[in-house]
CSV table of N, CA and C in Angstrom, one decimal:
chain,number,residue,atom,x,y,z
Q,1,UNK,N,-57.6,16.9,-229.4
Q,1,UNK,CA,-56.5,17.9,-230.4
Q,1,UNK,C,-55.3,17.0,-230.3
Q,2,UNK,N,-55.0,16.1,-229.7
Q,2,UNK,CA,-53.7,15.1,-230.2
Q,2,UNK,C,-53.9,14.3,-231.1
Q,3,UNK,N,-55.5,13.8,-231.3
Q,3,UNK,CA,-55.8,13.0,-231.9
Q,3,UNK,C,-55.9,13.8,-233.9
Q,4,UNK,N,-56.0,14.7,-234.3
Q,4,UNK,CA,-56.0,15.9,-234.9
Q,4,UNK,C,-54.3,15.6,-235.3
Q,5,UNK,N,-53.1,15.9,-234.5
Q,5,UNK,CA,-52.1,16.0,-234.9
Q,5,UNK,C,-51.6,14.8,-235.5
Q,6,UNK,N,-52.0,13.7,-234.7
Q,6,UNK,CA,-51.8,12.3,-235.5
Q,6,UNK,C,-52.5,11.8,-236.7
Q,7,UNK,N,-53.8,12.4,-236.8
Q,7,UNK,CA,-54.1,12.0,-238.0
Q,7,UNK,C,-53.0,13.1,-239.5
Q,8,UNK,N,-52.8,14.0,-239.2
Q,8,UNK,CA,-52.2,15.0,-239.6
Q,8,UNK,C,-51.1,14.2,-240.1
Q,9,UNK,N,-50.6,13.9,-239.1
Q,9,UNK,CA,-48.6,13.2,-239.4
Q,9,UNK,C,-49.2,11.7,-240.6
Q,10,UNK,N,-50.7,11.3,-240.4
Q,10,UNK,CA,-50.5,9.8,-240.9
Q,10,UNK,C,-50.6,10.5,-242.3
Q,11,UNK,N,-51.1,11.7,-242.6
Q,11,UNK,CA,-52.2,11.7,-243.7
Q,11,UNK,C,-51.1,12.0,-244.5
Q,12,UNK,N,-49.8,12.9,-244.0
Q,12,UNK,CA,-48.8,13.5,-244.2
Q,12,UNK,C,-47.6,12.6,-244.5
Q,13,UNK,N,-47.1,11.4,-244.1
Q,13,UNK,CA,-47.0,9.9,-244.4
Q,13,UNK,C,-47.4,9.6,-245.6
Q,14,UNK,N,-48.8,9.0,-245.7
Q,14,UNK,CA,-49.4,8.8,-246.7
Q,14,UNK,C,-49.4,9.2,-248.1
Q,15,UNK,N,-49.2,11.1,-247.7
Q,15,UNK,CA,-49.1,11.7,-249.1
Q,15,UNK,C,-47.6,11.9,-249.9
Q,16,UNK,N,-47.0,11.6,-248.8
Q,16,UNK,CA,-45.6,11.3,-249.1
Q,16,UNK,C,-45.2,10.0,-249.6
Q,17,UNK,N,-45.6,9.2,-249.4
Q,17,UNK,CA,-45.4,8.0,-250.0
Q,17,UNK,C,-46.1,7.5,-251.3
Q,18,UNK,N,-46.9,8.6,-251.6
Q,18,UNK,CA,-48.1,8.2,-252.7
Q,18,UNK,C,-47.3,9.1,-254.0
Q,19,UNK,N,-46.4,10.2,-253.5
Q,19,UNK,CA,-45.6,10.8,-254.1
Q,19,UNK,C,-44.7,9.9,-254.4
Q,20,UNK,N,-43.6,9.8,-253.8
Q,20,UNK,CA,-42.3,8.8,-254.2
Q,20,UNK,C,-42.7,7.8,-255.1
Q,21,UNK,N,-43.6,7.0,-254.7
Q,21,UNK,CA,-44.2,5.7,-255.8
Q,21,UNK,C,-45.1,6.3,-256.9
Q,22,UNK,N,-45.1,7.5,-256.8
Q,22,UNK,CA,-45.9,7.8,-258.0
Q,22,UNK,C,-45.4,7.0,-259.6
Q,23,UNK,N,-44.2,7.7,-259.8
Q,23,UNK,CA,-43.2,6.9,-260.7
Q,23,UNK,C,-43.2,4.8,-260.6
Q,24,UNK,N,-43.0,4.7,-259.7
Q,24,UNK,CA,-43.3,3.4,-260.0
Q,24,UNK,C,-44.6,2.9,-260.7
Q,25,UNK,N,-45.7,3.5,-260.2
Q,25,UNK,CA,-47.3,3.1,-260.3
Q,25,UNK,C,-47.5,3.5,-262.2
Q,26,UNK,N,-46.8,4.8,-262.3
Q,26,UNK,CA,-46.9,5.0,-264.1
Q,26,UNK,C,-45.8,4.8,-264.7
Q,27,UNK,N,-45.1,4.2,-264.4
Q,27,UNK,CA,-43.8,3.7,-265.0
Q,27,UNK,C,-42.8,4.6,-265.7
Q,28,UNK,N,-42.6,5.8,-264.9
Q,28,UNK,CA,-42.4,6.9,-265.2
Q,28,UNK,C,-40.5,6.5,-265.8
Q,29,UNK,N,-40.4,7.3,-266.8
Q,29,UNK,CA,-38.7,6.8,-266.9
Q,29,UNK,C,-37.8,7.7,-266.7
Q,30,UNK,N,-36.6,7.7,-265.9
Q,30,UNK,CA,-36.0,9.0,-265.4
Q,30,UNK,C,-35.1,9.2,-266.3
Q,31,UNK,N,-34.2,10.4,-267.1
Q,31,UNK,CA,-33.3,10.2,-268.3
Q,31,UNK,C,-32.2,9.3,-267.5
Q,32,UNK,N,-32.5,9.4,-266.2
Q,32,UNK,CA,-30.7,8.3,-265.8
Q,32,UNK,C,-31.3,7.0,-266.7
Q,33,UNK,N,-32.4,6.1,-266.6
Q,33,UNK,CA,-33.0,5.0,-267.3
Q,33,UNK,C,-33.0,4.6,-268.7
Q,34,UNK,N,-32.1,5.8,-269.3
Q,34,UNK,CA,-32.6,5.9,-270.6
Q,34,UNK,C,-31.4,6.0,-271.0
Q,35,UNK,N,-30.7,5.5,-272.3
Q,35,UNK,CA,-29.8,5.3,-273.1
Q,35,UNK,C,-29.9,5.7,-274.6
Q,36,UNK,N,-29.2,7.5,-274.7
Q,36,UNK,CA,-29.1,7.4,-276.3
Q,36,UNK,C,-28.0,6.9,-276.8
Q,37,UNK,N,-27.9,6.5,-278.1
Q,37,UNK,CA,-27.0,6.7,-279.1
Q,37,UNK,C,-27.3,7.2,-281.0
Q,38,UNK,N,-26.5,8.2,-281.2
Q,38,UNK,CA,-26.8,8.8,-282.0
Q,38,UNK,C,-25.3,8.8,-283.3
Q,39,UNK,N,-25.4,9.5,-283.9
Q,39,UNK,CA,-24.3,9.5,-285.5
Q,39,UNK,C,-24.4,10.0,-286.0
Q,40,UNK,N,-23.4,10.7,-286.1
Q,40,UNK,CA,-23.2,12.7,-286.8
Q,40,UNK,C,-23.7,12.4,-288.0
Q,41,UNK,N,-24.2,13.2,-289.4
Q,41,UNK,CA,-24.6,13.8,-290.4
Q,41,UNK,C,-23.5,13.7,-291.4
Q,42,UNK,N,-22.7,14.7,-290.8
Q,42,UNK,CA,-21.5,15.5,-291.1
Q,42,UNK,C,-20.6,15.3,-290.4
Q,43,UNK,N,-19.9,16.8,-290.1
Q,43,UNK,CA,-18.7,16.9,-288.8
Q,43,UNK,C,-19.1,16.1,-287.7
Q,44,UNK,N,-18.1,15.7,-286.7
Q,44,UNK,CA,-18.2,15.0,-285.8
Q,44,UNK,C,-18.4,16.2,-284.7
Q,45,UNK,N,-19.5,15.8,-283.9
Q,45,UNK,CA,-18.8,17.6,-282.9
Q,45,UNK,C,-19.2,16.7,-281.3
Q,46,UNK,N,-18.3,15.5,-281.4
Q,46,UNK,CA,-18.5,15.5,-280.2
Q,46,UNK,C,-17.6,15.4,-279.2
Q,47,UNK,N,-16.9,16.6,-279.2
Q,47,UNK,CA,-15.5,17.1,-278.8
Q,47,UNK,C,-16.8,18.6,-278.2
Q,48,UNK,N,-17.7,19.1,-279.3
Q,48,UNK,CA,-18.7,20.5,-278.8
Q,48,UNK,C,-19.6,20.2,-277.4
Q,49,UNK,N,-19.5,21.1,-277.0
Q,49,UNK,CA,-21.3,21.5,-276.1
Q,49,UNK,C,-22.2,21.3,-276.7
Q,50,UNK,N,-23.4,20.4,-276.5
Q,50,UNK,CA,-24.5,20.0,-277.1
Q,50,UNK,C,-25.4,20.7,-276.3
Q,51,UNK,N,-26.6,21.6,-276.1
Q,51,UNK,CA,-27.2,22.0,-276.1
Q,51,UNK,C,-28.8,21.5,-276.6
Q,52,UNK,N,-29.9,21.8,-275.9
Q,52,UNK,CA,-31.1,21.0,-276.4
Q,52,UNK,C,-31.8,22.4,-277.3
Q,53,UNK,N,-32.2,22.3,-278.6
Q,53,UNK,CA,-33.0,23.3,-278.8
Q,53,UNK,C,-34.7,23.0,-279.0
Q,54,UNK,N,-35.1,24.2,-279.1
Q,54,UNK,CA,-36.6,23.6,-279.5
Q,54,UNK,C,-37.1,23.4,-280.5
Q,55,UNK,N,-38.6,22.8,-280.6
Q,55,UNK,CA,-38.5,21.7,-281.7
Q,55,UNK,C,-38.0,22.8,-283.0
Q,56,UNK,N,-38.4,23.5,-283.4
Q,56,UNK,CA,-38.4,24.0,-284.5
Q,56,UNK,C,-37.0,24.6,-285.2
Q,57,UNK,N,-36.7,24.4,-283.8
Q,57,UNK,CA,-34.9,24.9,-283.6
Q,57,UNK,C,-34.0,26.3,-284.2
Q,58,UNK,N,-34.4,26.7,-283.7
Q,58,UNK,CA,-34.3,28.6,-283.6
Q,58,UNK,C,-33.9,29.0,-282.3
Q,59,UNK,N,-33.9,28.3,-281.6
Q,59,UNK,CA,-33.6,28.9,-280.0
Q,59,UNK,C,-33.2,27.9,-279.2
Q,60,UNK,N,-32.6,27.7,-278.3
Q,60,UNK,CA,-32.1,27.5,-277.1
Q,60,UNK,C,-32.7,26.9,-276.2
Q,61,UNK,N,-33.5,25.9,-275.9
Q,61,UNK,CA,-34.2,25.1,-274.8
Q,61,UNK,C,-33.2,25.2,-273.2
Q,62,UNK,N,-32.3,24.2,-273.6
Q,62,UNK,CA,-31.4,24.6,-272.0
Q,62,UNK,C,-30.5,24.1,-272.7
Q,63,UNK,N,-29.4,24.4,-271.7
Q,63,UNK,CA,-28.3,24.2,-272.0
Q,63,UNK,C,-27.7,23.5,-270.6
Q,64,UNK,N,-25.9,22.7,-271.0
Q,64,UNK,CA,-25.8,22.4,-270.0
Q,64,UNK,C,-25.5,22.9,-269.0
Q,65,UNK,N,-25.6,22.5,-267.5
Q,65,UNK,CA,-25.7,23.6,-266.2
Q,65,UNK,C,-24.0,24.0,-265.5
Q,66,UNK,N,-24.1,24.1,-264.4
Q,66,UNK,CA,-23.1,24.0,-263.5
Q,66,UNK,C,-22.3,23.1,-263.5
Q,67,UNK,N,-23.0,22.0,-263.5
Q,67,UNK,CA,-22.0,20.7,-263.2
Q,67,UNK,C,-20.6,20.3,-264.5
Q,68,UNK,N,-19.5,19.7,-264.8
Q,68,UNK,CA,-19.0,19.1,-265.6
Q,68,UNK,C,-19.9,18.8,-266.7
Q,69,UNK,N,-19.6,19.4,-268.1
Q,69,UNK,CA,-20.4,18.5,-269.6
Q,69,UNK,C,-19.2,17.0,-269.5
Q,70,UNK,N,-19.9,15.8,-270.0
Q,70,UNK,CA,-19.1,15.0,-270.1
Q,70,UNK,C,-19.4,14.5,-271.7
Q,71,UNK,N,-18.0,13.9,-272.5
Q,71,UNK,CA,-18.0,13.3,-273.4
Q,71,UNK,C,-19.1,12.7,-274.1
Q,72,UNK,N,-19.5,12.1,-274.7
Q,72,UNK,CA,-20.5,11.1,-275.4
Q,72,UNK,C,-19.0,9.9,-275.3
Q,73,UNK,N,-19.7,9.1,-275.4
Q,73,UNK,CA,-18.6,7.4,-275.2
Q,73,UNK,C,-18.7,6.9,-277.0
Q,74,UNK,N,-17.2,6.9,-277.6
Q,74,UNK,CA,-17.4,6.7,-278.7
Q,74,UNK,C,-17.5,5.4,-278.9
Q,75,UNK,N,-18.1,4.6,-280.0
Q,75,UNK,CA,-18.8,3.6,-280.3
Q,75,UNK,C,-18.1,2.8,-281.7
Q,76,UNK,N,-18.6,1.9,-282.0
Q,76,UNK,CA,-18.3,1.1,-283.4
Q,76,UNK,C,-19.1,2.2,-284.8
Q,77,UNK,N,-18.2,1.8,-286.1
Q,77,UNK,CA,-18.9,2.7,-287.0
Q,77,UNK,C,-19.3,4.0,-287.0
Q,78,UNK,N,-18.9,4.9,-286.3
Q,78,UNK,CA,-18.9,6.6,-286.3
Q,78,UNK,C,-20.3,7.0,-284.9
Q,79,UNK,N,-20.9,6.1,-284.4
Q,79,UNK,CA,-21.4,6.3,-283.2
Q,79,UNK,C,-21.1,6.3,-281.5
Q,80,UNK,N,-22.0,7.3,-281.1
Q,80,UNK,CA,-21.9,7.6,-280.1
Q,80,UNK,C,-22.9,7.4,-278.9
Q,81,UNK,N,-22.4,6.8,-277.3
Q,81,UNK,CA,-23.3,6.7,-276.5
Q,81,UNK,C,-23.6,8.0,-275.7
Q,82,UNK,N,-24.6,8.3,-275.5
Q,82,UNK,CA,-24.9,9.5,-274.4
Q,82,UNK,C,-23.7,10.6,-275.2
Q,83,UNK,N,-23.9,11.7,-273.7
Q,83,UNK,CA,-23.2,12.9,-274.5
Q,83,UNK,C,-24.2,13.5,-275.5
Q,84,UNK,N,-25.8,13.6,-275.4
Q,84,UNK,CA,-26.7,14.3,-276.4
Q,84,UNK,C,-27.6,15.1,-275.5
Q,85,UNK,N,-28.6,16.2,-275.7
Q,85,UNK,CA,-29.3,16.6,-274.5
Q,85,UNK,C,-30.7,15.8,-275.7
Q,86,UNK,N,-30.7,15.1,-276.2
Q,86,UNK,CA,-32.1,14.5,-276.9
Q,86,UNK,C,-31.7,15.0,-278.8
Q,87,UNK,N,-32.9,14.3,-279.6
Q,87,UNK,CA,-32.6,14.2,-280.9
Q,87,UNK,C,-33.0,15.8,-281.3
Q,88,UNK,N,-33.1,16.6,-280.4
Q,88,UNK,CA,-33.7,17.9,-280.9
Q,88,UNK,C,-32.2,18.7,-280.3
Q,89,UNK,N,-31.1,18.4,-279.9
Q,89,UNK,CA,-29.9,18.9,-279.5
Q,89,UNK,C,-29.2,19.5,-281.2
Q,90,UNK,N,-28.7,20.6,-280.9
Q,90,UNK,CA,-27.5,21.7,-281.8
Q,90,UNK,C,-25.9,21.4,-280.3
Q,91,UNK,N,-25.0,22.1,-281.4
Q,91,UNK,CA,-24.2,22.6,-280.9
Q,91,UNK,C,-23.3,23.7,-281.1
Q,92,UNK,N,-22.6,24.0,-280.0
Q,92,UNK,CA,-21.7,25.5,-280.2
Q,92,UNK,C,-20.6,25.1,-280.6
Q,93,UNK,N,-19.9,26.3,-279.9
Q,93,UNK,CA,-18.8,26.1,-281.4
Q,93,UNK,C,-17.1,26.3,-279.8
Q,94,UNK,N,-17.8,25.8,-278.4
Q,94,UNK,CA,-17.1,25.9,-277.5
Q,94,UNK,C,-16.9,24.4,-277.1
Q,95,UNK,N,-15.7,23.7,-277.1
Q,95,UNK,CA,-15.7,22.6,-276.8
Q,95,UNK,C,-15.7,22.5,-275.7
Q,96,UNK,N,-15.5,20.7,-275.5
Q,96,UNK,CA,-16.3,20.7,-273.9
Q,96,UNK,C,-15.2,21.0,-272.9
Q,97,UNK,N,-14.4,20.3,-273.1
Q,97,UNK,CA,-13.0,20.8,-272.1
Q,97,UNK,C,-13.2,22.5,-271.8
Q,98,UNK,N,-12.8,23.7,-272.9
Q,98,UNK,CA,-13.2,24.8,-272.6
Q,98,UNK,C,-13.7,25.6,-271.8
Q,99,UNK,N,-15.1,24.2,-272.1
Q,99,UNK,CA,-16.2,24.7,-271.7
Q,99,UNK,C,-16.1,24.7,-269.8
Q,100,UNK,N,-15.8,23.2,-269.8
Q,100,UNK,CA,-16.2,22.9,-268.4
Q,100,UNK,C,-15.1,23.9,-267.9
Q,101,UNK,N,-13.8,24.3,-268.1
Q,101,UNK,CA,-13.4,25.1,-267.2
Q,101,UNK,C,-13.3,26.5,-267.4
Q,102,UNK,N,-14.1,27.0,-268.3
Q,102,UNK,CA,-14.8,28.0,-268.1
Q,102,UNK,C,-16.2,28.7,-268.7
Q,103,UNK,N,-16.9,28.2,-268.8
Q,103,UNK,CA,-17.8,28.7,-269.6
Q,103,UNK,C,-19.0,28.2,-268.5
Q,104,UNK,N,-19.0,27.8,-267.5
Q,104,UNK,CA,-20.1,27.0,-267.1
Q,104,UNK,C,-20.5,28.0,-266.4
Q,105,UNK,N,-21.2,29.1,-266.4
Q,105,UNK,CA,-22.0,30.2,-265.9
Q,105,UNK,C,-22.5,31.4,-267.3
Q,106,UNK,N,-22.1,30.6,-268.6
Q,106,UNK,CA,-22.4,31.5,-269.6
Q,106,UNK,C,-24.4,31.0,-269.9
Q,107,UNK,N,-25.0,32.6,-270.0
Q,107,UNK,CA,-26.2,32.6,-270.2
Q,107,UNK,C,-26.6,31.6,-272.0
Q,108,UNK,N,-27.8,31.3,-271.7
Q,108,UNK,CA,-28.7,31.2,-272.8
Q,108,UNK,C,-28.5,32.1,-273.9
Q,109,UNK,N,-28.8,33.2,-274.0
Q,109,UNK,CA,-28.6,34.0,-274.7
Q,109,UNK,C,-27.2,34.3,-275.6
Q,110,UNK,N,-26.6,34.2,-274.9
Q,110,UNK,CA,-25.0,34.2,-275.0
Q,110,UNK,C,-24.8,32.7,-276.2
Q,111,UNK,N,-25.4,31.8,-275.0
Q,111,UNK,CA,-24.7,30.3,-276.4
Q,111,UNK,C,-25.2,30.1,-277.3
Q,112,UNK,N,-27.2,31.0,-277.4
Q,112,UNK,CA,-27.2,30.8,-278.9
Q,112,UNK,C,-26.4,31.2,-279.8
Q,113,UNK,N,-25.9,32.2,-279.3
Q,113,UNK,CA,-25.3,33.1,-280.9
Q,113,UNK,C,-23.9,32.7,-281.3
Q,114,UNK,N,-23.4,31.8,-280.5
Q,114,UNK,CA,-22.6,30.2,-280.9
Q,114,UNK,C,-23.1,28.6,-281.0
Q,115,UNK,N,-24.2,28.6,-281.6
Q,115,UNK,CA,-24.6,27.5,-282.5
Q,115,UNK,C,-23.5,27.8,-283.7
Q,116,UNK,N,-23.2,26.1,-283.6
Q,116,UNK,CA,-22.8,25.7,-285.2
Q,116,UNK,C,-23.5,24.4,-286.1
Q,117,UNK,N,-24.2,24.0,-284.9
Q,117,UNK,CA,-25.2,23.2,-286.0
Q,117,UNK,C,-26.6,23.2,-284.9
Q,118,UNK,N,-27.6,23.1,-286.1
Q,118,UNK,CA,-28.8,23.3,-285.4
Q,118,UNK,C,-29.4,21.3,-285.4
Q,119,UNK,N,-29.0,20.8,-286.4
Q,119,UNK,CA,-29.4,19.7,-286.9
Q,119,UNK,C,-28.4,18.6,-287.0
Q,120,UNK,N,-27.4,18.2,-286.5
Q,120,UNK,CA,-26.5,17.3,-286.1
Q,120,UNK,C,-26.7,15.8,-286.7
Q,121,UNK,N,-27.9,15.5,-286.5
Q,121,UNK,CA,-27.5,13.8,-286.8
Q,121,UNK,C,-28.3,12.8,-287.7
Q,122,UNK,N,-28.0,12.1,-288.3
Q,122,UNK,CA,-27.9,11.7,-289.0
Q,122,UNK,C,-29.3,9.9,-288.4
Q,123,UNK,N,-29.1,9.9,-287.4
Q,123,UNK,CA,-29.5,8.4,-286.7
Q,123,UNK,C,-29.5,9.4,-285.0
Q,124,UNK,N,-30.7,9.2,-284.3
Q,124,UNK,CA,-30.7,8.9,-282.9
Q,124,UNK,C,-31.3,8.2,-282.7
Q,125,UNK,N,-31.3,7.1,-281.9
Q,125,UNK,CA,-31.9,6.2,-280.7
Q,125,UNK,C,-31.9,6.4,-279.6
Q,126,UNK,N,-33.0,6.0,-278.7
Q,126,UNK,CA,-33.1,6.3,-276.7
Q,126,UNK,C,-33.7,4.9,-277.2
Q,127,UNK,N,-33.2,4.3,-275.8
Q,127,UNK,CA,-34.0,2.8,-274.9
Q,127,UNK,C,-33.8,3.2,-273.6
Q,128,UNK,N,-34.0,1.6,-273.6
Q,128,UNK,CA,-33.7,1.4,-271.7
Q,128,UNK,C,-32.8,0.7,-271.5
Q,129,UNK,N,-32.6,1.7,-270.3
Q,129,UNK,CA,-30.5,0.6,-269.4
Q,129,UNK,C,-30.9,-0.2,-269.2
Q,130,UNK,N,-31.9,-1.1,-269.0
Q,130,UNK,CA,-32.6,-2.5,-268.6
Q,130,UNK,C,-31.3,-3.2,-268.9
Q,131,UNK,N,-31.6,-3.5,-270.1
Q,131,UNK,CA,-31.5,-4.2,-271.1
Q,131,UNK,C,-29.8,-4.3,-271.8
Q,132,UNK,N,-29.5,-3.5,-270.9
Q,132,UNK,CA,-28.0,-3.0,-271.5
Q,132,UNK,C,-27.0,-3.0,-270.1
Q,133,UNK,N,-27.5,-3.4,-268.7
Q,133,UNK,CA,-26.8,-3.1,-267.7
Q,133,UNK,C,-25.6,-4.3,-267.3
Q,134,UNK,N,-24.9,-3.6,-266.6
Q,134,UNK,CA,-23.9,-4.9,-266.2
Q,134,UNK,C,-23.0,-4.2,-264.9
Q,135,UNK,N,-23.4,-4.9,-264.2
Q,135,UNK,CA,-22.7,-5.0,-263.0
Q,135,UNK,C,-21.3,-3.5,-262.7
Q,136,UNK,N,-20.4,-4.2,-263.8
Q,136,UNK,CA,-19.3,-3.9,-263.8
Q,136,UNK,C,-18.3,-3.9,-265.1
Q,137,UNK,N,-17.7,-3.1,-265.2
Q,137,UNK,CA,-17.3,-2.8,-266.7
Q,137,UNK,C,-18.3,-1.7,-266.8
Q,138,UNK,N,-18.0,-1.7,-268.7
Q,138,UNK,CA,-18.8,-1.1,-269.8
Q,138,UNK,C,-18.6,0.9,-269.1
Q,139,UNK,N,-19.2,1.5,-269.7
Q,139,UNK,CA,-19.7,2.9,-269.2
Q,139,UNK,C,-20.5,3.0,-267.9
Q,140,UNK,N,-20.1,3.5,-267.6
Q,140,UNK,CA,-21.2,3.9,-266.2
Q,140,UNK,C,-22.1,2.4,-266.0
Q,141,UNK,N,-21.4,1.1,-266.0
Q,141,UNK,CA,-22.7,0.0,-265.6
Q,141,UNK,C,-22.9,-0.4,-266.9
Q,142,UNK,N,-22.9,0.7,-268.3
Q,142,UNK,CA,-23.7,0.3,-269.5
Q,142,UNK,C,-22.8,-0.9,-270.7
Q,143,UNK,N,-23.6,-2.2,-270.6
Q,143,UNK,CA,-22.5,-2.7,-271.5
Q,143,UNK,C,-22.6,-2.1,-273.3
Q,144,UNK,N,-21.2,-1.2,-273.1
Q,144,UNK,CA,-21.0,-1.2,-274.6
Q,144,UNK,C,-20.5,-2.0,-275.3
Q,145,UNK,N,-19.8,-3.3,-275.2
Q,145,UNK,CA,-19.6,-4.4,-276.3
Q,145,UNK,C,-21.1,-5.2,-276.4
Q,146,UNK,N,-22.2,-4.7,-275.8
Q,146,UNK,CA,-23.1,-5.6,-276.6
Q,146,UNK,C,-23.9,-4.7,-277.0
Q,147,UNK,N,-23.9,-3.5,-277.0
Q,147,UNK,CA,-23.8,-2.4,-278.4
Q,147,UNK,C,-23.6,-2.3,-279.4
Q,148,UNK,N,-21.9,-2.6,-279.4
Q,148,UNK,CA,-21.0,-2.4,-280.5
Q,148,UNK,C,-21.8,-3.7,-281.3
Q,149,UNK,N,-22.0,-4.7,-280.6
Q,149,UNK,CA,-22.4,-6.1,-281.6
Q,149,UNK,C,-23.6,-5.7,-282.0
Q,150,UNK,N,-24.5,-4.7,-281.7
Q,150,UNK,CA,-26.3,-4.5,-282.3
Q,150,UNK,C,-25.7,-3.5,-283.2
Q,151,UNK,N,-24.8,-2.2,-282.9
Q,151,UNK,CA,-24.3,-1.8,-284.4
Q,151,UNK,C,-23.9,-2.8,-285.7
Q,152,UNK,N,-23.0,-3.5,-285.0
Q,152,UNK,CA,-22.3,-4.1,-285.8
Q,152,UNK,C,-23.1,-5.4,-287.2
Q,153,UNK,N,-23.8,-6.1,-286.1
Q,153,UNK,CA,-24.7,-6.7,-287.3
Q,153,UNK,C,-26.5,-5.7,-287.3
Q,154,UNK,N,-26.5,-4.6,-287.7
Q,154,UNK,CA,-28.2,-3.8,-287.8
Q,154,UNK,C,-28.7,-4.3,-287.7
Q,155,UNK,N,-28.8,-4.4,-285.5
Q,155,UNK,CA,-30.2,-4.6,-285.1
Q,155,UNK,C,-30.2,-3.5,-284.2
Q,156,UNK,N,-29.8,-2.2,-284.0
Q,156,UNK,CA,-30.1,-1.3,-283.4
Q,156,UNK,C,-31.6,-1.2,-283.1
Q,157,UNK,N,-32.3,-1.2,-284.0
Q,157,UNK,CA,-33.8,-0.8,-283.9
Q,157,UNK,C,-34.4,-2.0,-283.2
Q,158,UNK,N,-33.8,-3.0,-283.0
Q,158,UNK,CA,-34.5,-4.3,-282.7
Q,158,UNK,C,-34.7,-3.9,-280.6
Q,159,UNK,N,-33.8,-3.2,-280.1
Q,159,UNK,CA,-33.2,-2.5,-278.9
Q,159,UNK,C,-34.1,-1.4,-278.4
Q,160,UNK,N,-34.0,-0.7,-279.7
Q,160,UNK,CA,-33.6,1.0,-279.2
Q,160,UNK,C,-35.2,1.6,-280.2
Q,161,UNK,N,-35.8,2.5,-280.2
Q,161,UNK,CA,-36.5,3.5,-280.8
Q,161,UNK,C,-35.5,4.7,-281.6
Q,162,UNK,N,-35.9,3.8,-282.5
Q,162,UNK,CA,-35.1,5.2,-283.6
Q,162,UNK,C,-36.2,6.9,-283.6
Q,163,UNK,N,-35.4,7.9,-283.5
Q,163,UNK,CA,-36.2,9.3,-283.4
Q,163,UNK,C,-36.0,9.9,-284.7
Q,164,UNK,N,-34.4,9.9,-285.1
Q,164,UNK,CA,-33.8,10.1,-286.4
Q,164,UNK,C,-33.3,9.3,-287.3
């Protein structure tokens, strides 16, 4: 009986180890490992709350949760770093400041009625954080100076995948 308990514990430990290492084995990127850069095609919505829209952009797929929504970081030439919910983001008529103070528990159905832009981006890029990580400075360790230089020199597509 003791051998069965030992085998069960060993099997459980092996399974947990396999699950925890699967991201490394299959090289999945977590959202925290990605950088998104975007440029608005018309009005600047950087002060408004982004929502993730379905592929056909008719409904909200997801919205910021109970945590405070962060403003995107302004880069050069009208580009922004992060602050979106992917290339299918839309924006609602609530400012980030107002949302963080008053609206963190609003439902998706209510937010859907407040969408003011369903196709805001002229350009949208996604890339790996590893190429732009610095120990100190920048925005959460992201080397914004290097990204600004890429923008100035027209080299974003050398380091980032253009999704739009």
